[in-house]
Amino acid sequence: MGKGNRLPMADFRAMLERLGHSDVKTLLNSGNAVFTSSSRSTRKLAVDIAAATEEQFDVSTPVVVKSAQEFAAVVTFNPIVPPESEHSRFLVAFAMDAAKLKELGALRSLIAPGERFVVTDHAAYLHCAGGLLDSKLGVAILGKAGRYVTTRNWGTVMKIAALLEQGSAQ
């Protein structure tokens, strides 16, 4: 959701429950949620959640919904697994549409020495050894060029994966 689009997590959780989702768990203060839904269309879920978020919180932001299997693929097929000390310097971009991820490939000319950038069908992965805000590519993805994606650092991705694992173990 980004720094300017923070939501009260208790209210966000309640909104998701009103939409009919169960086992709702939120993470951090930026709109990360894991839930169970009877809907099997991630696209419809994203549209419905985006509409409810705009209506209830006056926040218009890309909403990306991934099934547990899709999220697991983002983690499993990460081509640049960073050491734990680099999790905050490793950005993962998610999109509802693989074509929007592919569009990020046009930003390759912004890659600086020491950076690695890979776009797959599951996500786009960027490792910025000097930090995300010191990276022209990182700033571009976090800015206008990334308006159709949502990003999380690897530490957050791993926390979401852990929540999904907890849910599947129940």
mmCIF file of C-alpha atoms in Angstrom:
data_model
loop_
_atom_site.group_PDB
_atom_site.id
_atom_site.type_symbol
_atom_site.label_atom_id
_atom_site.label_comp_id
_atom_site.label_asym_id
_atom_site.label_seq_id
_atom_site.Cartn_x
_atom_site.Cartn_y
_atom_site.Cartn_z
ATOM 1 C CA MET A 1 0.000 0.000 0.000
ATOM 2 C CA GLY A 2 2.923 2.322 0.498
ATOM 3 C CA LYS A 3 3.688 4.833 3.211
ATOM 4 C CA GLY A 4 0.957 7.249 2.119
ATOM 5 C CA ASN A 5 -1.729 4.565 1.999
ATOM 6 C CA ARG A 6 -1.562 2.978 5.435
ATOM 7 C CA LEU A 7 -4.721 1.403 6.742
ATOM 8 C CA PRO A 8 -5.760 0.672 10.305
ATOM 9 C CA MET A 9 -5.190 -3.081 10.297
ATOM 10 C CA ALA A 10 -8.103 -3.883 12.634
ATOM 11 C CA ASP A 11 -10.432 -1.992 10.269
ATOM 12 C CA PHE A 12 -8.866 -3.633 7.211
ATOM 13 C CA ARG A 13 -9.276 -7.071 8.800
ATOM 14 C CA ALA A 14 -12.927 -6.276 9.626
ATOM 15 C CA MET A 15 -13.523 -5.112 6.043
ATOM 16 C CA LEU A 16 -12.159 -8.395 4.662
ATOM 17 C CA GLU A 17 -14.400 -10.321 7.037
ATOM 18 C CA ARG A 18 -17.440 -8.266 5.914
ATOM 19 C CA LEU A 19 -16.552 -9.234 2.342
ATOM 20 C CA GLY A 20 -17.046 -12.854 3.434
ATOM 21 C CA HIS A 21 -13.468 -13.972 4.011
ATOM 22 C CA SER A 22 -12.455 -16.016 7.034
ATOM 23 C CA ASP A 23 -9.275 -16.796 8.965
ATOM 24 C CA VAL A 24 -8.140 -13.226 8.227
ATOM 25 C CA LYS A 25 -4.665 -12.392 9.487
ATOM 26 C CA THR A 26 -2.939 -9.098 8.777
ATOM 27 C CA LEU A 27 0.758 -8.379 8.822
ATOM 28 C CA LEU A 28 2.480 -5.076 9.459
ATOM 29 C CA ASN A 29 0.645 -1.844 8.754
ATOM 30 C CA SER A 30 0.568 -1.792 4.981
ATOM 31 C CA GLY A 31 -2.333 -3.920 3.829
ATOM 32 C CA ASN A 32 -0.737 -7.358 3.903
ATOM 33 C CA ALA A 33 -3.390 -9.961 4.659
ATOM 34 C CA VAL A 34 -3.796 -13.708 4.487
ATOM 35 C CA PHE A 35 -7.309 -15.110 4.423
ATOM 36 C CA THR A 36 -9.512 -17.980 3.339
ATOM 37 C CA SER A 37 -12.110 -17.331 0.650
ATOM 38 C CA SER A 38 -14.744 -19.363 -1.126
ATOM 39 C CA SER A 39 -13.924 -17.436 -4.314
ATOM 40 C CA ARG A 40 -11.353 -19.043 -6.571
ATOM 41 C CA SER A 41 -10.885 -15.991 -8.783
ATOM 42 C CA THR A 42 -7.955 -13.958 -7.499
ATOM 43 C CA ARG A 43 -8.769 -11.286 -10.081
ATOM 44 C CA LYS A 44 -12.323 -10.847 -8.742
ATOM 45 C CA LEU A 45 -11.032 -10.835 -5.171
ATOM 46 C CA ALA A 46 -8.550 -8.074 -6.054
ATOM 47 C CA VAL A 47 -11.228 -5.959 -7.748
ATOM 48 C CA ASP A 48 -13.644 -6.380 -4.828
ATOM 49 C CA ILE A 49 -11.001 -5.600 -2.191
ATOM 50 C CA ALA A 50 -9.764 -2.559 -4.137
ATOM 51 C CA ALA A 51 -13.318 -1.209 -4.421
ATOM 52 C CA ALA A 52 -14.044 -1.764 -0.720
ATOM 53 C CA THR A 53 -10.700 -0.205 0.273
ATOM 54 C CA GLU A 54 -11.411 2.883 -1.795
ATOM 55 C CA GLU A 55 -14.974 3.147 -0.475
ATOM 56 C CA GLN A 56 -14.177 2.583 3.189
ATOM 57 C CA PHE A 57 -10.727 4.192 3.508
ATOM 58 C CA ASP A 58 -10.597 6.544 0.499
ATOM 59 C CA VAL A 59 -7.423 4.766 -0.610
ATOM 60 C CA SER A 60 -6.930 3.918 -4.272
ATOM 61 C CA THR A 61 -4.067 1.476 -4.679
ATOM 62 C CA PRO A 62 -3.189 -1.598 -6.709
ATOM 63 C CA VAL A 63 -4.513 -4.670 -4.928
ATOM 64 C CA VAL A 64 -2.806 -7.936 -5.736
ATOM 65 C CA VAL A 65 -4.264 -11.228 -4.544
ATOM 66 C CA LYS A 66 -2.279 -14.434 -4.864
ATOM 67 C CA SER A 67 -3.452 -17.909 -3.982
ATOM 68 C CA ALA A 68 -1.302 -19.809 -1.502
ATOM 69 C CA GLN A 69 0.108 -21.821 -4.420
ATOM 70 C CA GLU A 70 0.904 -18.693 -6.443
ATOM 71 C CA PHE A 71 2.609 -17.092 -3.459
ATOM 72 C CA ALA A 72 4.602 -20.265 -2.827
ATOM 73 C CA ALA A 73 5.802 -20.117 -6.452
ATOM 74 C CA VAL A 74 7.069 -16.550 -5.887
ATOM 75 C CA VAL A 75 9.155 -17.834 -2.978
ATOM 76 C CA THR A 76 10.200 -21.161 -4.509
ATOM 77 C CA PHE A 77 11.225 -19.791 -7.901
ATOM 78 C CA ASN A 78 13.086 -16.745 -6.600
ATOM 79 C CA PRO A 79 16.213 -16.640 -8.791
ATOM 80 C CA ILE A 80 18.142 -14.378 -6.363
ATOM 81 C CA VAL A 81 17.734 -15.701 -2.823
ATOM 82 C CA PRO A 82 19.376 -13.070 -0.610
ATOM 83 C CA PRO A 83 21.116 -13.765 2.688
ATOM 84 C CA GLU A 84 19.069 -12.704 5.722
ATOM 85 C CA SER A 85 21.218 -9.613 6.206
ATOM 86 C CA GLU A 86 20.106 -8.378 2.740
ATOM 87 C CA HIS A 87 16.332 -8.919 3.072
ATOM 88 C CA SER A 88 15.612 -5.184 3.332
ATOM 89 C CA ARG A 89 17.637 -4.549 0.149
ATOM 90 C CA PHE A 90 15.742 -7.144 -1.840
ATOM 91 C CA LEU A 91 12.464 -6.076 -3.437
ATOM 92 C CA VAL A 92 9.776 -8.328 -4.887
ATOM 93 C CA ALA A 93 7.183 -6.807 -7.232
ATOM 94 C CA PHE A 94 3.821 -8.564 -7.534
ATOM 95 C CA ALA A 95 1.147 -7.976 -10.178
ATOM 96 C CA MET A 96 -2.215 -9.438 -11.026
ATOM 97 C CA ASP A 97 -1.147 -9.694 -14.655
ATOM 98 C CA ALA A 98 2.135 -11.255 -15.824
ATOM 99 C CA ALA A 99 2.194 -8.717 -18.684
ATOM 100 C CA LYS A 100 2.525 -5.878 -16.144
ATOM 101 C CA LEU A 101 5.523 -7.668 -14.659
ATOM 102 C CA LYS A 102 7.058 -8.067 -18.111
ATOM 103 C CA GLU A 103 6.696 -4.306 -18.654
ATOM 104 C CA LEU A 104 9.121 -3.790 -15.774
ATOM 105 C CA GLY A 105 11.766 -5.414 -17.972
ATOM 106 C CA ALA A 106 11.934 -2.125 -19.894
ATOM 107 C CA LEU A 107 13.645 -0.652 -16.824
ATOM 108 C CA ARG A 108 16.758 -2.848 -17.213
ATOM 109 C CA SER A 109 18.762 0.141 -18.474
ATOM 110 C CA LEU A 110 18.558 1.572 -14.947
ATOM 111 C CA ILE A 111 20.424 -1.343 -13.365
ATOM 112 C CA ALA A 112 23.515 -0.098 -11.547
ATOM 113 C CA PRO A 113 26.691 -2.091 -10.873
ATOM 114 C CA GLY A 114 26.103 -4.516 -8.006
ATOM 115 C CA GLU A 115 22.369 -4.768 -8.638
ATOM 116 C CA ARG A 116 20.531 -7.826 -9.884
ATOM 117 C CA PHE A 117 17.111 -7.723 -11.529
ATOM 118 C CA VAL A 118 15.071 -10.654 -12.813
ATOM 119 C CA VAL A 119 11.501 -10.643 -14.104
ATOM 120 C CA THR A 120 9.642 -13.961 -14.113
ATOM 121 C CA ASP A 121 6.029 -14.978 -14.696
ATOM 122 C CA HIS A 122 5.544 -15.018 -10.904
ATOM 123 C CA ALA A 123 7.194 -11.763 -9.796
ATOM 124 C CA ALA A 124 10.004 -9.309 -10.459
ATOM 125 C CA TYR A 125 12.995 -9.519 -8.136
ATOM 126 C CA LEU A 126 15.464 -6.704 -7.473
ATOM 127 C CA HIS A 127 18.506 -6.870 -5.219
ATOM 128 C CA CYS A 128 20.050 -3.467 -4.489
ATOM 129 C CA ALA A 129 23.316 -3.894 -2.626
ATOM 130 C CA GLY A 130 23.440 -0.127 -1.988
ATOM 131 C CA GLY A 131 19.823 0.057 -0.785
ATOM 132 C CA LEU A 132 16.527 0.526 -2.597
ATOM 133 C CA LEU A 133 16.354 4.296 -2.332
ATOM 134 C CA ASP A 134 19.873 4.643 -3.753
ATOM 135 C CA SER A 135 18.868 2.564 -6.772
ATOM 136 C CA LYS A 136 17.465 4.284 -9.865
ATOM 137 C CA LEU A 137 15.725 1.019 -10.731
ATOM 138 C CA GLY A 138 14.339 0.625 -7.199
ATOM 139 C CA VAL A 139 13.012 4.195 -7.190
ATOM 140 C CA ALA A 140 11.423 3.640 -10.626
ATOM 141 C CA ILE A 141 9.639 0.468 -9.491
ATOM 142 C CA LEU A 142 8.463 2.161 -6.303
ATOM 143 C CA GLY A 143 7.288 5.147 -8.383
ATOM 144 C CA LYS A 144 5.279 5.726 -11.528
ATOM 145 C CA ALA A 145 6.816 2.850 -13.491
ATOM 146 C CA GLY A 146 5.495 0.446 -10.866
ATOM 147 C CA ARG A 147 1.970 1.838 -10.646
ATOM 148 C CA TYR A 148 0.416 -1.515 -11.616
ATOM 149 C CA VAL A 149 2.436 -3.574 -9.171
ATOM 150 C CA THR A 150 2.814 -3.760 -5.444
ATOM 151 C CA THR A 151 6.158 -4.368 -3.797
ATOM 152 C CA ARG A 152 7.404 -5.981 -0.618
ATOM 153 C CA ASN A 153 10.888 -6.541 0.692
ATOM 154 C CA TRP A 154 12.047 -10.132 1.081
ATOM 155 C CA GLY A 155 11.666 -10.053 4.856
ATOM 156 C CA THR A 156 7.972 -9.219 4.484
ATOM 157 C CA VAL A 157 7.567 -11.870 1.776
ATOM 158 C CA MET A 158 8.995 -14.456 4.165
ATOM 159 C CA LYS A 159 6.633 -13.325 6.962
ATOM 160 C CA ILE A 160 3.641 -13.682 4.629
ATOM 161 C CA ALA A 161 4.898 -17.123 3.579
ATOM 162 C CA ALA A 162 5.097 -18.107 7.262
ATOM 163 C CA LEU A 163 1.483 -16.966 7.812
ATOM 164 C CA LEU A 164 0.406 -19.049 4.818
ATOM 165 C CA GLU A 165 2.287 -22.052 6.211
ATOM 166 C CA GLN A 166 0.531 -21.633 9.576
ATOM 167 C CA GLY A 167 -2.819 -21.588 7.793
ATOM 168 C CA SER A 168 -2.091 -24.745 5.816
ATOM 169 C CA ALA A 169 -0.934 -26.575 8.949
ATOM 170 C CA GLN A 170 -4.314 -26.079 10.632
#
